[in-house]
Tab-separated table of C-alpha atoms in Angstrom:
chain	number	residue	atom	x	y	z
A	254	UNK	CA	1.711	24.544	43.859
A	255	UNK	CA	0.348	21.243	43.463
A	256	UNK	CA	2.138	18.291	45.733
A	257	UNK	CA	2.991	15.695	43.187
A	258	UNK	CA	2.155	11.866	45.327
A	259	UNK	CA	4.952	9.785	44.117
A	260	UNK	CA	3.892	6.404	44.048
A	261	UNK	CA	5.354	2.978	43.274
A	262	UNK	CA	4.158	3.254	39.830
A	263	UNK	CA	5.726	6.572	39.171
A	264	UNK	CA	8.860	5.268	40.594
A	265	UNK	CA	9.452	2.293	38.143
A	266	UNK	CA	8.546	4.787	35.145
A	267	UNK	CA	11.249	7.786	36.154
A	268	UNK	CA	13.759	6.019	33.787
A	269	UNK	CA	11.529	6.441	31.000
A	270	UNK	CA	12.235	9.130	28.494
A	271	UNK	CA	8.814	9.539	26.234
A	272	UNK	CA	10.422	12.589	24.512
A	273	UNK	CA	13.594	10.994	23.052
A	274	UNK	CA	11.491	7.648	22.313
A	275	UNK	CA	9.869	9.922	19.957
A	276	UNK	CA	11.996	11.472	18.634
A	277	UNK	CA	14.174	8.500	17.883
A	278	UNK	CA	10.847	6.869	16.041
A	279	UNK	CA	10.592	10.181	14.059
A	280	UNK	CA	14.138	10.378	13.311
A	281	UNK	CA	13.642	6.379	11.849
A	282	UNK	CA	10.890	7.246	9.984
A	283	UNK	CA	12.338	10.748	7.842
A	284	UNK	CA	15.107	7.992	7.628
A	285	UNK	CA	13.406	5.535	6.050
A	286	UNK	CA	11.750	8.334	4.175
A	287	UNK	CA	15.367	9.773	2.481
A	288	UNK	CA	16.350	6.224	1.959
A	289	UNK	CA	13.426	5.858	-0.569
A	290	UNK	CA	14.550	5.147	-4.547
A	291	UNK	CA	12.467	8.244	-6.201
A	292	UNK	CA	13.291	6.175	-9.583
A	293	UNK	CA	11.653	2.919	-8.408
A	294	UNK	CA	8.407	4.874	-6.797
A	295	UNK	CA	8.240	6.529	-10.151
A	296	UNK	CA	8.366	3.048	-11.764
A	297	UNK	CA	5.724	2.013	-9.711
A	298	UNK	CA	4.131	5.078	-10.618
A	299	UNK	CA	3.771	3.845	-14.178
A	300	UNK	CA	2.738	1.102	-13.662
A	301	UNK	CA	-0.537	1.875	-11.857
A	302	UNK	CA	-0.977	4.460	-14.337
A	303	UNK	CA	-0.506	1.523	-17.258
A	304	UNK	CA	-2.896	-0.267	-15.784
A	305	UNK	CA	-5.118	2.434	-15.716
A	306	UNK	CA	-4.721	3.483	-19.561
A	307	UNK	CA	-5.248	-0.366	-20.756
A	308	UNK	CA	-8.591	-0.755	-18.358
A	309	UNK	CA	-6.331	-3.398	-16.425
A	310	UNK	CA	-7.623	-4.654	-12.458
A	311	UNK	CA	-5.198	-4.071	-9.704
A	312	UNK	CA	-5.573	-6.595	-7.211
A	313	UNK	CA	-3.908	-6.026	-3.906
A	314	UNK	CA	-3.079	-7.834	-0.910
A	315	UNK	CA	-1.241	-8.511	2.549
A	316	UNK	CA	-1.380	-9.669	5.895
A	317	UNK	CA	-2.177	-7.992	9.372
A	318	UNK	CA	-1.642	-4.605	8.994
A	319	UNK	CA	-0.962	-5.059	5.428
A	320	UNK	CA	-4.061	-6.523	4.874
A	321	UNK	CA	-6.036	-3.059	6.676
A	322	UNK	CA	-3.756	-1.199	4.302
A	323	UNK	CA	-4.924	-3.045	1.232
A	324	UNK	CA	-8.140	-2.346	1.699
A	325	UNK	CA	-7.413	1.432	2.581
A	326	UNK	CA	-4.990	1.765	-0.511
A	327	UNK	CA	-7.957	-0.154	-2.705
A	328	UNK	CA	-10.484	2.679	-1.586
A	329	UNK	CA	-7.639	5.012	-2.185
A	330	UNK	CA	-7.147	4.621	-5.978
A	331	UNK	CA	-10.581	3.450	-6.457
A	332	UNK	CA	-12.079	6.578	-5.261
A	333	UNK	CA	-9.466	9.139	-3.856
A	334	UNK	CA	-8.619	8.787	-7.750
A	335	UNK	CA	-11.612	10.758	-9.016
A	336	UNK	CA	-12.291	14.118	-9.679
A	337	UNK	CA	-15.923	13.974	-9.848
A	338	UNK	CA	-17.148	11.545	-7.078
A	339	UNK	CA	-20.507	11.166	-8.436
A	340	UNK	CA	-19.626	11.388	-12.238
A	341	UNK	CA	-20.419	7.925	-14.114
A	342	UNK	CA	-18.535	9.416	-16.922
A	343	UNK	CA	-15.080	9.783	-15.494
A	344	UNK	CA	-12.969	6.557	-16.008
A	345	UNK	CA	-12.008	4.662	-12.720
A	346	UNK	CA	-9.612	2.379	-11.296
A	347	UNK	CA	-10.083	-1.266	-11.168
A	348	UNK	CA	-8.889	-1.977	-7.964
A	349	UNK	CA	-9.726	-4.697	-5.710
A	350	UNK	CA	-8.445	-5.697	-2.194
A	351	UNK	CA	-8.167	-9.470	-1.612
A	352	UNK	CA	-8.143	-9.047	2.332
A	353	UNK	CA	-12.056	-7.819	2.347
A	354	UNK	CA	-14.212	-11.222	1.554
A	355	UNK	CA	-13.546	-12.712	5.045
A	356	UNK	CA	-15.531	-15.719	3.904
A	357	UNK	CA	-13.525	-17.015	0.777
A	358	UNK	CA	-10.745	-16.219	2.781
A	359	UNK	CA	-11.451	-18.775	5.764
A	360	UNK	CA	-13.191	-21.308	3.207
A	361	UNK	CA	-10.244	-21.523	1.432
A	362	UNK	CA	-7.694	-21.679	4.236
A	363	UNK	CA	-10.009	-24.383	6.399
A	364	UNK	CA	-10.152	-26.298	2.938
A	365	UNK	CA	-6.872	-26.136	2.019
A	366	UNK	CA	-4.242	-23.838	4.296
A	367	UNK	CA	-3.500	-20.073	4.996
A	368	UNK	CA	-1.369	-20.228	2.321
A	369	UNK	CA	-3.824	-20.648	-0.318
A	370	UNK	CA	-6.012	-17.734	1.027
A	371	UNK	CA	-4.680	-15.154	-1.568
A	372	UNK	CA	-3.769	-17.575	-5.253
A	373	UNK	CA	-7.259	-19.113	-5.304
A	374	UNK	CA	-9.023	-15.741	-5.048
A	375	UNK	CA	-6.585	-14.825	-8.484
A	376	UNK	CA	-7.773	-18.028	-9.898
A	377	UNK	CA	-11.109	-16.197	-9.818
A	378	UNK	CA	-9.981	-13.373	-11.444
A	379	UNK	CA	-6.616	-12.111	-12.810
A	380	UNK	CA	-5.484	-12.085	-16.539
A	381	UNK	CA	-3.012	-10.985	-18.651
A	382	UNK	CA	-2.053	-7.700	-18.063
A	383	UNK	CA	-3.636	-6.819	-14.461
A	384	UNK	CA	-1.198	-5.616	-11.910
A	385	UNK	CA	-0.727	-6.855	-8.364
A	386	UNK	CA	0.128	-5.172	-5.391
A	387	UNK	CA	1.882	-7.192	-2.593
A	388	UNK	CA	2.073	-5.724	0.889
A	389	UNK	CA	4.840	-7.250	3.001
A	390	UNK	CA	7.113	-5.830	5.860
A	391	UNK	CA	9.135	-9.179	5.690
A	392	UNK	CA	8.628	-10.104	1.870
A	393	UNK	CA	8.977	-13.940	2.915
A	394	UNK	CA	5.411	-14.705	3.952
A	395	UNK	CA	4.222	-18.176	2.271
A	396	UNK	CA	0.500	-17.220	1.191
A	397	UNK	CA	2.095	-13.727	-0.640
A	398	UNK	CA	4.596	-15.303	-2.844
A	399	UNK	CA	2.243	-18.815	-3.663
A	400	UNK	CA	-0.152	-15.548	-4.917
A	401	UNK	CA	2.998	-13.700	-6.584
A	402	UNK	CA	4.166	-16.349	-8.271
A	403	UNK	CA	0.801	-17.422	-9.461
A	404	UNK	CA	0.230	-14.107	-11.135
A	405	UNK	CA	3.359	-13.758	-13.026
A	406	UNK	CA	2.378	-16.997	-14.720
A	407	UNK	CA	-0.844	-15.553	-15.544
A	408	UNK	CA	1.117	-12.672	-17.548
A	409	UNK	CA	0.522	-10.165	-14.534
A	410	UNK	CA	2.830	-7.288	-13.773
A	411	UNK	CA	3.556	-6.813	-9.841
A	412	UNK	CA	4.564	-4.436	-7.112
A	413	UNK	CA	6.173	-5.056	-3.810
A	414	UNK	CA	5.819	-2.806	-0.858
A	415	UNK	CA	8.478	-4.683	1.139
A	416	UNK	CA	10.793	-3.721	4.361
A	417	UNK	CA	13.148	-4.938	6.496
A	418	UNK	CA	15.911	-3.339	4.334
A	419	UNK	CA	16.148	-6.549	1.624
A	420	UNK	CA	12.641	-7.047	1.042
A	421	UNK	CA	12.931	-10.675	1.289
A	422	UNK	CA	12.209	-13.172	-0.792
A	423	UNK	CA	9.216	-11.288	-3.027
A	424	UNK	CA	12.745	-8.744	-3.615
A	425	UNK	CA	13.185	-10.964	-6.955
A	426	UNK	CA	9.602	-11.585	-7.523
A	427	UNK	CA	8.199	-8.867	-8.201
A	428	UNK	CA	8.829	-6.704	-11.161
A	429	UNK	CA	9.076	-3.597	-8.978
A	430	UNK	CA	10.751	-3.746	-5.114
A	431	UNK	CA	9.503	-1.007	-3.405
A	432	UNK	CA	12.246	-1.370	0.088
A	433	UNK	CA	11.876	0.578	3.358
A	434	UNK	CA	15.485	0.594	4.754
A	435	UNK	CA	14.187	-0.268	8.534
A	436	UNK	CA	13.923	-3.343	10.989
A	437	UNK	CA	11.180	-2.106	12.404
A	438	UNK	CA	7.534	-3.127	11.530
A	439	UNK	CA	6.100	0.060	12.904
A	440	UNK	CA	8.231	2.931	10.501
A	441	UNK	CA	7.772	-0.268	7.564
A	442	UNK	CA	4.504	0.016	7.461
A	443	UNK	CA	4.268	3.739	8.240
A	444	UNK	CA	6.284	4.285	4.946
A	445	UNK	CA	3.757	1.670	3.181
A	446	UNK	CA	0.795	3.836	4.350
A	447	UNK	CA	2.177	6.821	3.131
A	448	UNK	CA	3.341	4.863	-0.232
A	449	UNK	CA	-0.401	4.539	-0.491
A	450	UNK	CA	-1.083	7.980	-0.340
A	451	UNK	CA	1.526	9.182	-2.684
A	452	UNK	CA	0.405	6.832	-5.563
A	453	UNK	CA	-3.299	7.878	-5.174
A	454	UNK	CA	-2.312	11.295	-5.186
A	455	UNK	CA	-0.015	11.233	-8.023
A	456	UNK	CA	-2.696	9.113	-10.049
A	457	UNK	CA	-5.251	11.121	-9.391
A	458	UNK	CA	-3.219	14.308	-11.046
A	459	UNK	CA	-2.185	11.827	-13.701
A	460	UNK	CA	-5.086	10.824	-15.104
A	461	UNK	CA	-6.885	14.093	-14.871
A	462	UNK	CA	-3.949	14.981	-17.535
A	463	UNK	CA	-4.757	11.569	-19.201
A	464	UNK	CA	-8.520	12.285	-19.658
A	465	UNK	CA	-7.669	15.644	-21.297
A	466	UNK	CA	-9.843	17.184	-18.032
A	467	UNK	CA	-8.587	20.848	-18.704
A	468	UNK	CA	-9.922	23.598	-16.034
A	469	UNK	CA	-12.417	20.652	-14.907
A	470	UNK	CA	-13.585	22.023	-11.258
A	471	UNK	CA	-12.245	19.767	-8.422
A	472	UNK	CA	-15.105	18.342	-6.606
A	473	UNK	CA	-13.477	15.062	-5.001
A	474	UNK	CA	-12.376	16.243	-1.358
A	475	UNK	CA	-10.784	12.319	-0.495
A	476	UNK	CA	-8.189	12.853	-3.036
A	477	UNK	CA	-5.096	12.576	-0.072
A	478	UNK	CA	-3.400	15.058	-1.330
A	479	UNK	CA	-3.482	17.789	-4.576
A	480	UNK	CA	-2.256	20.836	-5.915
A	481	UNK	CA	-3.690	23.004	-8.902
């Protein structure tokens, strides 16, 4: 039998119990999970989908994390969307992250302020009838809602993926309040990431229905997740 050396470091760690830490996180997170409004996802749902049937962009943004998951969700439904990865025929998604040009981003917010990082890129580019995704755990950061609000004067629909059980401020923005029920940023924007996932997967079935694809052979492996 191996002689375990306690040392000083072991000592202040004995308290420490890894195995109900995760199971408490785990527990939060299947919480946060059941807590989710299957009417509102299916909503949001739609609305993706709309904007896909009218050849609308989806423009999508966030901070921190939330800006690594726009950009993930953005390759998501841009690509894990498709049936036929190579196909130029197949009709796509419009989608475009806001978080990925890092140099409009700092020219804009050394020019003006962080807060403007987000609403002059949609000056660029949105119109009536594109969609917006907002990514916020807290739903009160300053540069998301100057954007939010910007777009619903443009005649933009939007999405919130929001936490911190109230959502925040972007709550009565947005047209759709997506709400984890958690005070936690780590299980928020677990739930976000997996909001992601559902969407993409969900559109991808969708419009395979939509382009009247019948017996079509799968040949897109990224979709995240799909069943026959």
């Amino acid at each position: 039998m191996k002689k375990i050396i306690e040392t000083k470091s072991t000592k202040n760690k004995s308290n420490l119990d890894s195995h109900n830490f995760i199971d408490t996180y785990f527990m939060e997170v299947r919480h946060c999970l059941d807590a989710l409004d299957k009417e509102t996802l299916e909503i949001a749902s739609d609305m993706i989908m709309e904007a896909y049937r009218n050849g609308r962009k989806i423009f999508i943004f966030g901070n921190g994390g939330s800006a690594s998951l726009s950009s993930h969700l953005a390759c998501d439904l841009g690509k894990g969307t498709l049936r036929r990865v190579y196909d130029n025929s197949e009709r796509r998604l419009r989608t475009i992250s806001l978080t990925d040009n890092v140099a409009i981003m700092t020219a804009f917010a050394n020019d003006l302020s962080y807060e403007h990082i987000f609403i002059q890129q949609l000056r660029n580019l949105v119109e009536t009838g594109d969609l917006i995704i907002a990514i916020s755990g807290s739903g009160n950061s300053k540069n998301i809602i100057k954007a939010v609000h910007y777009a619903k004067e443009c005649g933009a629909r939007s999405i919130g993926f929001l936490g911190f059980k109230t959502g925040g401020k972007l709550k009565e923005m947005v047209d759709c309040a997506i709400i984890v029920d958690s005070n936690h940023y780590g299980p928020i924007e677990d739930i976000h990431q997996i909001l992601g996932h559902l969407f993409s997967a969900w559109i991808a079935r969708a419009k395979t229905e939509y382009d009247g694809v019948k017996n079509g052979k799968l040949e897109n492996k990224a979709i995240p997740f799909y069943i026959e």
